[in-house]
Coordinates of C-alpha atoms in Angstrom, one line a residue:
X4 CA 0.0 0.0 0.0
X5 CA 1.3 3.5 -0.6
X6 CA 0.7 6.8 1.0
X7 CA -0.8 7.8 -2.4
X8 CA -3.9 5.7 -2.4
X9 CA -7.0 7.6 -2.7
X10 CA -9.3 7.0 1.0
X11 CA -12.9 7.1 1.2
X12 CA -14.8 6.5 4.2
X13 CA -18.5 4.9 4.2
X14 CA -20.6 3.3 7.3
X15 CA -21.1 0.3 4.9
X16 CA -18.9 -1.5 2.0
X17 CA -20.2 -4.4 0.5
X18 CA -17.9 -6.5 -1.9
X19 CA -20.6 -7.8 -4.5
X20 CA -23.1 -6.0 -6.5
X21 CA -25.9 -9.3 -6.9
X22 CA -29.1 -9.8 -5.5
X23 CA -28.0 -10.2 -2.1
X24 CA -25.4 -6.8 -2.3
X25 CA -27.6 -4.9 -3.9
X26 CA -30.2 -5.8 -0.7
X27 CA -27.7 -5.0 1.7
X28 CA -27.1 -1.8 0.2
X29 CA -31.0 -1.4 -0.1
X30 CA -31.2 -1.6 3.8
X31 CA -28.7 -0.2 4.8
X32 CA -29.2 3.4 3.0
X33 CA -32.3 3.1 3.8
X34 CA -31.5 2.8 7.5
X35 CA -29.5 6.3 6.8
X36 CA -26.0 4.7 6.5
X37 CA -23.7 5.5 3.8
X38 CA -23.0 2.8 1.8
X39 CA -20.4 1.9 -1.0
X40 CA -21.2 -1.2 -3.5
X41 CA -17.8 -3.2 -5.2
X42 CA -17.9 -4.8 -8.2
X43 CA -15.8 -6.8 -10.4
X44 CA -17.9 -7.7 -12.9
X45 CA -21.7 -6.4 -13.6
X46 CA -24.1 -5.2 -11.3
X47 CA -26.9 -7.4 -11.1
X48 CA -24.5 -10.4 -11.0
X49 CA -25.1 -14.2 -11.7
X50 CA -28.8 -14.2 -10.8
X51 CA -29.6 -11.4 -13.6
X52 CA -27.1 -12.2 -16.1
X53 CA -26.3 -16.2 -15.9
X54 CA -28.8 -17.7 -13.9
X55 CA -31.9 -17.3 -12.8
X56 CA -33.1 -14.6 -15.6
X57 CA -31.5 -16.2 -18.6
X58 CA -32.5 -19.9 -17.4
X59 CA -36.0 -18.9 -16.8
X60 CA -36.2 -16.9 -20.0
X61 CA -35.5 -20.2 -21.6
X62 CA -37.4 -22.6 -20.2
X63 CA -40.6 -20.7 -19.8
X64 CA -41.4 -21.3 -23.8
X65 CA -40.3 -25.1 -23.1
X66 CA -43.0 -25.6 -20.1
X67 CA -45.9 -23.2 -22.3
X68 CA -45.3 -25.5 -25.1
X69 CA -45.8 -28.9 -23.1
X70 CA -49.0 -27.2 -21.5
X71 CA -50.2 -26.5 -24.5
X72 CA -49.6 -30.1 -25.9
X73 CA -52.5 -30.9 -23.4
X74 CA -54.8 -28.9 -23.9
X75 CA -57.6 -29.9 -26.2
X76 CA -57.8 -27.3 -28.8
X77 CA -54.9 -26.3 -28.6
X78 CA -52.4 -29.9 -28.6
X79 CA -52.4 -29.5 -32.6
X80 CA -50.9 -26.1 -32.8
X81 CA -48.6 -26.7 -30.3
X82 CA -46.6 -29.9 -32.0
X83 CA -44.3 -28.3 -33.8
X84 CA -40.8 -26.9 -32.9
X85 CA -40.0 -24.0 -30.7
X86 CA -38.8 -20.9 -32.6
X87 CA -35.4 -21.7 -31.2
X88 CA -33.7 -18.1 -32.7
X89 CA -36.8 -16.1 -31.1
X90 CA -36.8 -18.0 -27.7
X91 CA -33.0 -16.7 -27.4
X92 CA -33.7 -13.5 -28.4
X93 CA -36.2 -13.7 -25.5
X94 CA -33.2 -14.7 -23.4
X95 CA -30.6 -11.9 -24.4
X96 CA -34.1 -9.4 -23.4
X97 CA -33.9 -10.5 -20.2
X98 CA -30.6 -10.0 -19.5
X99 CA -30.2 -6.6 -21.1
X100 CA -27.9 -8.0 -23.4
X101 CA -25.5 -8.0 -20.3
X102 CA -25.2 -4.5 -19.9
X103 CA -25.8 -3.3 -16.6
X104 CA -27.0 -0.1 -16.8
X105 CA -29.8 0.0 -15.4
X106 CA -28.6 -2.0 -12.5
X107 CA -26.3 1.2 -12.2
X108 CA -29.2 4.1 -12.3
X109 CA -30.8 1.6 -9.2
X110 CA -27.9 1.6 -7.4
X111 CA -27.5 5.7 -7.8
X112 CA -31.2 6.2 -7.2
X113 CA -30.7 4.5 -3.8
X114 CA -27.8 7.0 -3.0
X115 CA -24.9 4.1 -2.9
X116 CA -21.7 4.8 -4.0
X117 CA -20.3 1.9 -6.8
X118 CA -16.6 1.1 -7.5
X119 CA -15.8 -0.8 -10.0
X120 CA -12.6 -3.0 -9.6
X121 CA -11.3 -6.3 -7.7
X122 CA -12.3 -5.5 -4.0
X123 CA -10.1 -7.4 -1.2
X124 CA -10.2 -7.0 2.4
X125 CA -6.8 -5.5 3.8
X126 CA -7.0 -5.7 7.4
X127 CA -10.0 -4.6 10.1
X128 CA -13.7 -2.8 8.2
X129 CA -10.6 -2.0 5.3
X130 CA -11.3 -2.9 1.7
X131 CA -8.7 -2.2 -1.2
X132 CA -10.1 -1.7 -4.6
X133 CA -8.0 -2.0 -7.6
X134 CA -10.2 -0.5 -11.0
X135 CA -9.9 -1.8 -14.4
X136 CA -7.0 0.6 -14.9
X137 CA -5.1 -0.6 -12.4
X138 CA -5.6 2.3 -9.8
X139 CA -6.1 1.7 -6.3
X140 CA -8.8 3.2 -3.7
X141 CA -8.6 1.9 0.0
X142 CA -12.5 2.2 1.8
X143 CA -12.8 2.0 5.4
X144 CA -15.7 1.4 7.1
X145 CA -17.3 2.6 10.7
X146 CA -19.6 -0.2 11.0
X147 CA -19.6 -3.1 8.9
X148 CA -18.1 -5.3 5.3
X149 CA -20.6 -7.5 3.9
X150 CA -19.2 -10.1 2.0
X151 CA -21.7 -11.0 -1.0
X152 CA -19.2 -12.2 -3.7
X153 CA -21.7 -15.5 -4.6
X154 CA -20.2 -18.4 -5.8
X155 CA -19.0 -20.1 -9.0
X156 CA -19.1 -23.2 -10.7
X157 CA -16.3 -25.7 -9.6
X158 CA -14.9 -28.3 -12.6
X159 CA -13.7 -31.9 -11.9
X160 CA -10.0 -32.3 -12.0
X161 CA -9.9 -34.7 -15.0
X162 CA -7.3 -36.1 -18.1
X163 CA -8.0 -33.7 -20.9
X164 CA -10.8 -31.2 -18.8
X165 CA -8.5 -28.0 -18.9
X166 CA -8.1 -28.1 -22.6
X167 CA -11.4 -29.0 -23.6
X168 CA -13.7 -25.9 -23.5
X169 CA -16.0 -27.2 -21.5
X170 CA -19.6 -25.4 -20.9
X171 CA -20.2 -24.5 -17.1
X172 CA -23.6 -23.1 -16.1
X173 CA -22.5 -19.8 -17.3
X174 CA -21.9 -20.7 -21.2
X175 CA -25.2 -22.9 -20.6
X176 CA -27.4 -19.8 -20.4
X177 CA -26.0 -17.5 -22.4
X178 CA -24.8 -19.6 -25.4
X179 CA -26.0 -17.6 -28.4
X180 CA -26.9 -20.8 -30.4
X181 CA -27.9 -24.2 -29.6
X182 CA -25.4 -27.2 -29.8
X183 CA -26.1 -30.3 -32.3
X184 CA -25.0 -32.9 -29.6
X185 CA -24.5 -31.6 -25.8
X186 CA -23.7 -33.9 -22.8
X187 CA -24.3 -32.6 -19.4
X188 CA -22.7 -33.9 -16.3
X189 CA -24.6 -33.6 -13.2
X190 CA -28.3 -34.5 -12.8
X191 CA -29.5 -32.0 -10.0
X192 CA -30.8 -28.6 -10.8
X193 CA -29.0 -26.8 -13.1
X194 CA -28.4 -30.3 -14.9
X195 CA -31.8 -31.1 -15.3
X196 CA -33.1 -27.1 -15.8
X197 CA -30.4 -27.2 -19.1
X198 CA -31.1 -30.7 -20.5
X199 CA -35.0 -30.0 -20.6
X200 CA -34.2 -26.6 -22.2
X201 CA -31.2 -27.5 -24.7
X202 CA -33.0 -30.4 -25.7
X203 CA -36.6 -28.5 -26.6
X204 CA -34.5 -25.8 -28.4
X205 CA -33.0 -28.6 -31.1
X206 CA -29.8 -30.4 -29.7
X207 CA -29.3 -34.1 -29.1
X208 CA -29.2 -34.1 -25.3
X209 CA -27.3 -37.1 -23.1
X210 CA -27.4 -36.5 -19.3
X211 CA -25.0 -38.4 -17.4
X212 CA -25.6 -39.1 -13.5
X213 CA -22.6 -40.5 -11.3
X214 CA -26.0 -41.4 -8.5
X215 CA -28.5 -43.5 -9.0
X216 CA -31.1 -40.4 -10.1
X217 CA -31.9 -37.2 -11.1
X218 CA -32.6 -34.4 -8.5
X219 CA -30.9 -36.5 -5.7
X220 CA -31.6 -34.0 -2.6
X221 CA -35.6 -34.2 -3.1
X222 CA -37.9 -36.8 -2.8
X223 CA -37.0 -39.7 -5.4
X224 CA -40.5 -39.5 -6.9
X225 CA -39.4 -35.6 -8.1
X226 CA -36.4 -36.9 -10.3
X227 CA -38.1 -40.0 -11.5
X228 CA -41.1 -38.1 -13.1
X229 CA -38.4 -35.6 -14.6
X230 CA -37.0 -38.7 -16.1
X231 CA -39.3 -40.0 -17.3
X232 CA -40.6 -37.0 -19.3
X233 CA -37.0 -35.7 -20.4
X234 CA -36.7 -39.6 -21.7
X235 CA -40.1 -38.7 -23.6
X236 CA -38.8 -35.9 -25.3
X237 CA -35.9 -37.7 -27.0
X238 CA -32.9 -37.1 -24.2
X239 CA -30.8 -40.0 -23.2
X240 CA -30.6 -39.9 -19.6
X241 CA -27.6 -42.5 -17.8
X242 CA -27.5 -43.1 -14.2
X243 CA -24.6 -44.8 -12.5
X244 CA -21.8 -43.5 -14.5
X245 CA -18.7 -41.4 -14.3
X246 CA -16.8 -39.5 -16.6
X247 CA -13.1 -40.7 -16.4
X248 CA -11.8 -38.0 -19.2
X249 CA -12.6 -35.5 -21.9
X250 CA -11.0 -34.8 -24.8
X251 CA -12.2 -32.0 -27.9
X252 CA -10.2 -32.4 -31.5
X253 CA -9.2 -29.4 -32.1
X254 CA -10.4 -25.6 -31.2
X255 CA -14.3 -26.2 -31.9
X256 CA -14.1 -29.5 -33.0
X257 CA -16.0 -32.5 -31.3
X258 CA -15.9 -33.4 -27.7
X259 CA -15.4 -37.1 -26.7
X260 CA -16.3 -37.7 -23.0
X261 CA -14.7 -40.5 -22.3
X262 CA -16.5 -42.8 -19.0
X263 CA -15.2 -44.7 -16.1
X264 CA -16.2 -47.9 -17.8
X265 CA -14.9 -47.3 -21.0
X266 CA -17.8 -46.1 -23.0
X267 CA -18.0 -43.0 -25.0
X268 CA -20.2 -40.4 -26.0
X269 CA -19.2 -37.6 -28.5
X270 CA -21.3 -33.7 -28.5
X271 CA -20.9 -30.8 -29.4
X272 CA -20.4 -29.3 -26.3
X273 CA -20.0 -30.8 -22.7
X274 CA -21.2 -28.8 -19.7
X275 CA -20.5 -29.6 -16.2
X276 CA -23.0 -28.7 -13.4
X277 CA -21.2 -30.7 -10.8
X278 CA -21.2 -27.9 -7.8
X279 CA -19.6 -25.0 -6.8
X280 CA -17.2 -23.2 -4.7
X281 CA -17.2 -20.0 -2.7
X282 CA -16.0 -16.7 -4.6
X283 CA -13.6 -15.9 -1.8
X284 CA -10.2 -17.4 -2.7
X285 CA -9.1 -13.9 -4.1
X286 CA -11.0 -11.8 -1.0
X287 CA -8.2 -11.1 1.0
X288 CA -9.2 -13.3 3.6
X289 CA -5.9 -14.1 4.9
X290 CA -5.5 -9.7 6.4
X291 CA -8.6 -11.1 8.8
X292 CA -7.5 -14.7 9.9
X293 CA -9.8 -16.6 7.8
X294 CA -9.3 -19.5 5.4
X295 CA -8.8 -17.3 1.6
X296 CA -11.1 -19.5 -0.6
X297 CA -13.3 -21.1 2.2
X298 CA -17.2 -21.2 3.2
X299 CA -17.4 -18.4 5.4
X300 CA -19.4 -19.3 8.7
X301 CA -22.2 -17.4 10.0
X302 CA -24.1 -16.8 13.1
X303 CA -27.8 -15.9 12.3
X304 CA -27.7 -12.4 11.8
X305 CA -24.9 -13.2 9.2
X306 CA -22.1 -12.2 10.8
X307 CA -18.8 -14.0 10.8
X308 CA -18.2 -16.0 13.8
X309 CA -15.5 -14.4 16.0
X310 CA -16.2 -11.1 14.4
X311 CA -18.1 -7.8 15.3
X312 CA -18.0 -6.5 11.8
X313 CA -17.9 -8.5 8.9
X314 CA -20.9 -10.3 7.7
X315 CA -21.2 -12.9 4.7
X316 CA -24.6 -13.1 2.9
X317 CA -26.0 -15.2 0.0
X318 CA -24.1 -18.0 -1.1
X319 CA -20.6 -17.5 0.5
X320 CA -22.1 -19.0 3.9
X321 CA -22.9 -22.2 2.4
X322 CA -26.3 -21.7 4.5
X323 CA -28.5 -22.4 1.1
X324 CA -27.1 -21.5 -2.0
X325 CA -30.4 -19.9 -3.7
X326 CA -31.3 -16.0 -5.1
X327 CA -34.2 -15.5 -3.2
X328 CA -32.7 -17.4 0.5
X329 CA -29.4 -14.8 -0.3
X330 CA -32.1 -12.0 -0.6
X331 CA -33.6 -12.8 2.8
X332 CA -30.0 -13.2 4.3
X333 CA -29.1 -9.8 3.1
X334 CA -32.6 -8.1 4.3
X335 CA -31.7 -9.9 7.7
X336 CA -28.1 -8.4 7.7
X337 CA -29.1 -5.1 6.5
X338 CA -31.5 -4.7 9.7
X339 CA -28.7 -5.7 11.8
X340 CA -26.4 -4.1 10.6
X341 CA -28.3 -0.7 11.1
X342 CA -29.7 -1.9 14.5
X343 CA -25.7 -1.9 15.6
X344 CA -25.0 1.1 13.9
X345 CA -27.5 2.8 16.1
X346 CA -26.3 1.2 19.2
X347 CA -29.2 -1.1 19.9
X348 CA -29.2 -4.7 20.9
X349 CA -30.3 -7.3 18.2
X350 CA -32.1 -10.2 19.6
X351 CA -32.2 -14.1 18.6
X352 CA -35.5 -14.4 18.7
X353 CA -37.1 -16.8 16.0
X354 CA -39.2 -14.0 14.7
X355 CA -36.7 -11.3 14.9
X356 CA -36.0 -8.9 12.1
X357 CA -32.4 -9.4 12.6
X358 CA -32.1 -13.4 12.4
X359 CA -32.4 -15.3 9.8
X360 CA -34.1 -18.7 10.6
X361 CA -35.7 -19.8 7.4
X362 CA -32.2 -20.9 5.7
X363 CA -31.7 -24.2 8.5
X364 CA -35.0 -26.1 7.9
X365 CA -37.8 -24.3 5.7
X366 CA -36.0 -23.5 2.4
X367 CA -38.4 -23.5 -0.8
X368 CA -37.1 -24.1 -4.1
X369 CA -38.3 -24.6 -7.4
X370 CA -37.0 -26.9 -10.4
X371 CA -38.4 -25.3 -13.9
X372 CA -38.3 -28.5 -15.7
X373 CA -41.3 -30.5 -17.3
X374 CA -42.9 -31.2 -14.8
X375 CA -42.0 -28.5 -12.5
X376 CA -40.6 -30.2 -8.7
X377 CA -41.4 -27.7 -5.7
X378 CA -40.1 -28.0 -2.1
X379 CA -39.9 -26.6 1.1
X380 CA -38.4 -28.2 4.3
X381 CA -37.0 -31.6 4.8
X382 CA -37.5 -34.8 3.1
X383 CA -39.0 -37.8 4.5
X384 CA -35.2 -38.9 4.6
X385 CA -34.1 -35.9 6.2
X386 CA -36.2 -35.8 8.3
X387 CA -36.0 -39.3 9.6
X388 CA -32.0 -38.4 9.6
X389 CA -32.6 -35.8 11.6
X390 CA -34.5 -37.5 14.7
X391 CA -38.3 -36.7 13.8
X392 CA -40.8 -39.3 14.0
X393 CA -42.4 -38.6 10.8
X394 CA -45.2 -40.4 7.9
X395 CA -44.5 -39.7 4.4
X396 CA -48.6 -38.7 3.0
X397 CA -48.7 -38.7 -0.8
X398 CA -51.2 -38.1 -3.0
X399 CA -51.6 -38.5 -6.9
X400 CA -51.9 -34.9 -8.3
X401 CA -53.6 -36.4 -11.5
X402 CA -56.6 -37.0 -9.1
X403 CA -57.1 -33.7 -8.1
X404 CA -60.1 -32.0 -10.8
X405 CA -58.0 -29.0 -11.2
X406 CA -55.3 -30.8 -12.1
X407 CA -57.4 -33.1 -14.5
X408 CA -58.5 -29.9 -16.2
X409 CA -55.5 -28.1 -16.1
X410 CA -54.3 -30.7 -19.4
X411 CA -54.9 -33.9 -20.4
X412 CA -52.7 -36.5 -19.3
X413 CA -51.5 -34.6 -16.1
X414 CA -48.6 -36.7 -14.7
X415 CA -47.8 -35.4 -10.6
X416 CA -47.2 -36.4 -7.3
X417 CA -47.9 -34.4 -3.9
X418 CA -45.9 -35.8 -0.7
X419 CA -46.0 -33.8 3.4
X420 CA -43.7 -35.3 6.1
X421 CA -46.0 -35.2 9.0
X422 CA -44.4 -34.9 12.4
X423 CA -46.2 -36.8 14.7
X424 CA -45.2 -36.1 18.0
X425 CA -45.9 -32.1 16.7
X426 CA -48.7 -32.5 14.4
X427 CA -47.1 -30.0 12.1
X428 CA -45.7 -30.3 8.7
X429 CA -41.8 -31.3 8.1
X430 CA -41.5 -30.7 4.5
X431 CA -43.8 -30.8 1.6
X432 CA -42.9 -31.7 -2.0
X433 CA -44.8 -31.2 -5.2
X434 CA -44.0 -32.6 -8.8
X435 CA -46.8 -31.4 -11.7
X436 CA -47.0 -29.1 -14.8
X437 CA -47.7 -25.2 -12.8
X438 CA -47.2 -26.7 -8.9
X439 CA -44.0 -24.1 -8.1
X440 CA -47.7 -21.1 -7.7
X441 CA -48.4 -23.9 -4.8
X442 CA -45.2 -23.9 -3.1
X443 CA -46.0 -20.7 -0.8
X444 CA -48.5 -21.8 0.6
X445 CA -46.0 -25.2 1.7
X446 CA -43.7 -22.3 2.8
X447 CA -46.3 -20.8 5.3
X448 CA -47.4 -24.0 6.3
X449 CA -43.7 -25.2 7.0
X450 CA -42.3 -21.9 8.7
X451 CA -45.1 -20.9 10.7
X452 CA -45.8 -24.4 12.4
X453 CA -49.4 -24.6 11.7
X454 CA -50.8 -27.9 13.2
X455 CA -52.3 -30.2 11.1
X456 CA -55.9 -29.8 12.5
X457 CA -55.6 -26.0 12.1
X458 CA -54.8 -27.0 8.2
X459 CA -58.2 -28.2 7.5
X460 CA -59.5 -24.7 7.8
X461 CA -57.8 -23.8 4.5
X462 CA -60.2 -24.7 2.4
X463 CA -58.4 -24.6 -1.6
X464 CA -60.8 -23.3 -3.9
X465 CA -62.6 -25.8 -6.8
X466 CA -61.4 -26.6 -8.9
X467 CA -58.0 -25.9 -9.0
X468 CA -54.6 -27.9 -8.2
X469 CA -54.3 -26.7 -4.7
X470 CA -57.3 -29.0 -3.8
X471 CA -53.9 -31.8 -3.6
X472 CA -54.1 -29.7 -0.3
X473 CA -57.3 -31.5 1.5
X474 CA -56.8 -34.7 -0.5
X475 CA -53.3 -34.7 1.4
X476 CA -55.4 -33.8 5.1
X477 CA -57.7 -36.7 4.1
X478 CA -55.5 -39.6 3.5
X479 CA -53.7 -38.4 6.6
X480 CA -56.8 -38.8 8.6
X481 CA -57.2 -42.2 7.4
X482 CA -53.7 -43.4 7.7
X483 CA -53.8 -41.7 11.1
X484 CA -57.2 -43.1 12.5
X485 CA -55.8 -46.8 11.2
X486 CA -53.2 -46.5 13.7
X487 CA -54.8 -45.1 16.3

C-alpha cells in the first residue's frame, strides 16, 4: 500500500453488486448509513445475467409448449418446434444483453456509492479496490463489510478437462446458439433445468448421472417423473456413471467424454453442473484470519463467527445456495447491521428482524423443468435423519379436478412429512405441470408451524390444483385413525 492511495470512508462496503449486495445496500441506505457497493464484474450479478433470468427466460417457452400439448384445442398447434432463434432473443431481453446499466441508475437512485474494480479485504472494516485501470482506492468502514461475492461453478480435476472448453452453467445460459450434440454432467438442478431446455431448443441431449437419479436431494419421486418426461422428449438420460476423461479435436471441434467404464459419447459441447465453490479465494481473507477460498461461517444475523464486523450473505455461507434465501440473508443483515450502527441490541429471537431462521429447515425451491418439482423443508429422509418421527402422505396430483382440467394427461405427485409427536408439517414436495404457484402456501405451512388440525380450515378453492391440499389432510386422517 502507498501513501498515495485515494481513502474514502463509508458506514457500509459491500464486496458484490448481486441480488444479495444490492439488498444490503438497499437496507442499509435506507437505514441512513452511507453505503459503498464493489464490483468486479456487472451489477446485477449471476442471478440477472447467468442464472436465474437467462435460465428462466429459456425454459418458460419449453413448459408453455408442453402445457399447450394438453390442452384440447390447442395440442395441434402446439406440435411443432420452438422458434429456437426467437426463444434466445427472449433470453438476451432478459438479461439486457448484459449491460448493466440500469442495474447502475438503481444503485445511484438509492444513494450508494459503486466502484468498479477487484475488492479485497486489507485488514480490520478495510477494503482495497483495484479499477480496471489498475488504480487503487482503499475504503474503510465505521460499521460493517458485507461479503456477497456468490459463488462459482467448480470443474472436476480430469485427463484432458482444462483443454477442452467445456460449458459450465455460465456458457449454458447464455450460449448464443444451440449445440447439435450436448452432454451434461450432473443430474440436479441446473443439470436437469439445461437438459430439458437445450433439448426443446433442437440439440441431441445425453445426461450423465454418477448417482443413482436425477434431483438427488428431493424426494425420489421428483427426479423419476423428470425422467421420465425428459426420456419422452428424445434425451438420453444414464444413471450410475462417471466421466473418467474428456478430450475435444481441435479448437471447436467434437468433444469425446470418455466414462469410467470405457464407453463414449461424443457432442458438441459438454457442460459440467457438478457444484460449486465459494468466490472468496481472491477476497483477501488471509488480512482477517480466515481460510482465503473457504465457506465463510455465519451466526444468524450473518455475521462471521468471531467477528463484530464482517458479515457474509447469499451464497458465500454455504447456508442455502439460492437467489431468493441470499435476498432474505441480506434483508436480515441489513436490519442488523443498522440496528448496531445505532447502538441497539439485536435479539435471537425466531421471529426477529435481525435473524435469519428460514435458511436451516424451511427452504423452498423450485426446479423449472417438465414437470416443475417444488419443495420446502425436509424430506422424508431428512427428516427421519434428523430424529423426527415422521409419515410420508402422498397423493396423486392427477386425481385432483383441477389438475385433471389443467391438461390432459397430467402426470404429478404431492408428498407432506408429517411430524407426529408435533402435528405440524416437516416438509412438503410437489412434482406437476404449474405446482412451483403452490409452493408458498407449503412455505407458510412449513415456517409458521401450523398444526395439522388448524390445516383443514384452509379450504383450496374448486377446482384448482391446490385441492392436492385436502386430499393430502384426508389420507392423513385415514392413515392416522388406522393406527390409532
Amino acid at each position: 500500500m502507498t501513501d498515495a492511495m485515494d481513502a474514502s470512508e463509508y458506514d457500509v462496503v459491500v464486496l458484490g453488486a448481486g441480488p444479495v449486495g444490492e439488498n444490503v445496500a438497499d437496507r442499509a441506505r435506507a437505514a441512513g448509513l452511507t453505503t459503498a457497493v464493489v464490483e468486479s464484474e456487472l451489477v446485477g450479478g449471476e442471478c440477472s445475467y447467468w442464472a436465474c433470468m437467462p435460465s428462466k427466460a429459456l425454459l418458460r417457452p419449453v413448459i408453455a409448449r408442453a402445457e399447450a400439448r394438453g390442452v384440447p384445442g390447442l395440442s395441434t398447434a402446439a406440435r411443432g418446434p420452438l422458434d429456437t432463434a426467437a426463444v434466445l432473443a427472449h433470453r438476451d431481453s432478459f438479461t439486457s444483453h448484459w449491460k448493466d446499466d440500469g442495474q447502475v441508475r438503481w444503485l445511484d437512485s438509492i444513494g450508494a456509492r459503486l466502484y468498479r474494480g477487484h475488492g479485497r479485504l486489507d485488514g480490520t472494516k478495510r477494503v482495497t479496490v483495484t479499477g480496471p485501470g489498475g488504480d487503487r482506492r482503499l475504503l474503510t468502514a465505521r460499521h460493517a463489510v458485507a461479503v456477497c461475492t456468490g459463488s462459482r461453478a467448480v470443474l472436476p480435476e480430469l485427463p484432458g478437462l482444462a483443454d477442452a472448453g467445456v460449458w459450465t452453467s455460465r456458457e449454458a445460459t447464455s450460449a448464443p446458439s444451440a449445440p447439435g450434440r450436448l452432454v451434461v454432467v450432473g443430474g440436479g438442478v441446473v443439470g436437469v433445468e439445461m437438459a430439458t431446455a437445450w433439448r426443446a431448443l433442437g440439440s441431441e441431449v445425453t445426461l450423465l448421472v454418477r448417482g443413482g437419479g436425477l434431483l438427488p436431494r428431493m424426494e425420489p419421486f421428483a427426479g423419476e417423473l423428470v425422467a421420465r418426461t425428459l426420456t419422452e422428449a428424445g434425451a438420453t438420460v444414464r444413471t450410475g456413471v462417471s466421466v473418467a476423461e474428456v478430450r475435444r479435436a481441435g479448437a471447436g471441434g467434437p468433444v469425446t467424454v470418455v466414462l469410467a467404464d470405457g464407453g463414449r459419447v461424443e457432442a458438441d459441447e459438454v457442460l459440467f453442473a457438478t457444484g460449486r465453490a465459494p468466490r472468496t479465494d481472491d477476497l483477501g481473507l488471509g488480512s482477517v484470519g480466515l481460510e482465503p477460498g473457504s465457506w465463510l461461517t455465519v451466526d444468524d444475523g450473518c455475521r462471521v463467527e468471531g467477528s463484530d464486523w464482517l458479515y457474509a450473505v447469499g451464497d458465500v455461507n454455504h447456508r442455502a445456495l439460492l437467489t431468493h434465501q441470499g435476498k432474505y440473508q441480506a434483508r436480515i443483515a441489513g436490519a442488523a447491521i443498522a440496528a448496531r450502527a445505532r447502538g441497539e441490541r439485536t435479539t435471537d429471537s425466531a421471529w426477529s428482524a435481525h435473524t435469519a431462521t428460514a435458511d436451516h429447515a424451511a427452504v423452498p425451491q423450485v426446479v423449472f423443468t417438465d414437470p416443475e418439482v417444488a419443495s420446502v423443508g425436509l424430506t422424508l429422509a431428512e427428516a427421519e435423519s434428523a430424529g423426527h418421527r415422521v409419515r410420508a402422505v402422498d397423493y396423486d396430483l392427477s386425481g385432483v379436478a383441477g389438475a385433471s382440467l389443467y391438461r390432459d394427461g397430467y402426470r404429478g405427485h404431492a408428498r407432506m412429512v408429517v411430524d407426529l409427536d408435533e402435528e405440524i408439517l416437516r416438509g412438503v414436495t410437489f412434482a406437476g405441470p404449474a405446482v412451483g404457484e403452490m409452493l408458498h402456501s407449503a412455505t407458510v405451512a412449513v415456517v409458521a408451524r401450523v398444526p395439522v388440525d388448524r390445516l383443514w380450515h384452509a379450504v383450496p378453492a374448486y377446482p384448482t390444483i391446490s385441492e392436492v391440499w385436502l386430499r393430502l389432510l384426508e389420507t392423513y386422517r385415514d392413515t392416522r385413525s388406522g393406527t390409532e
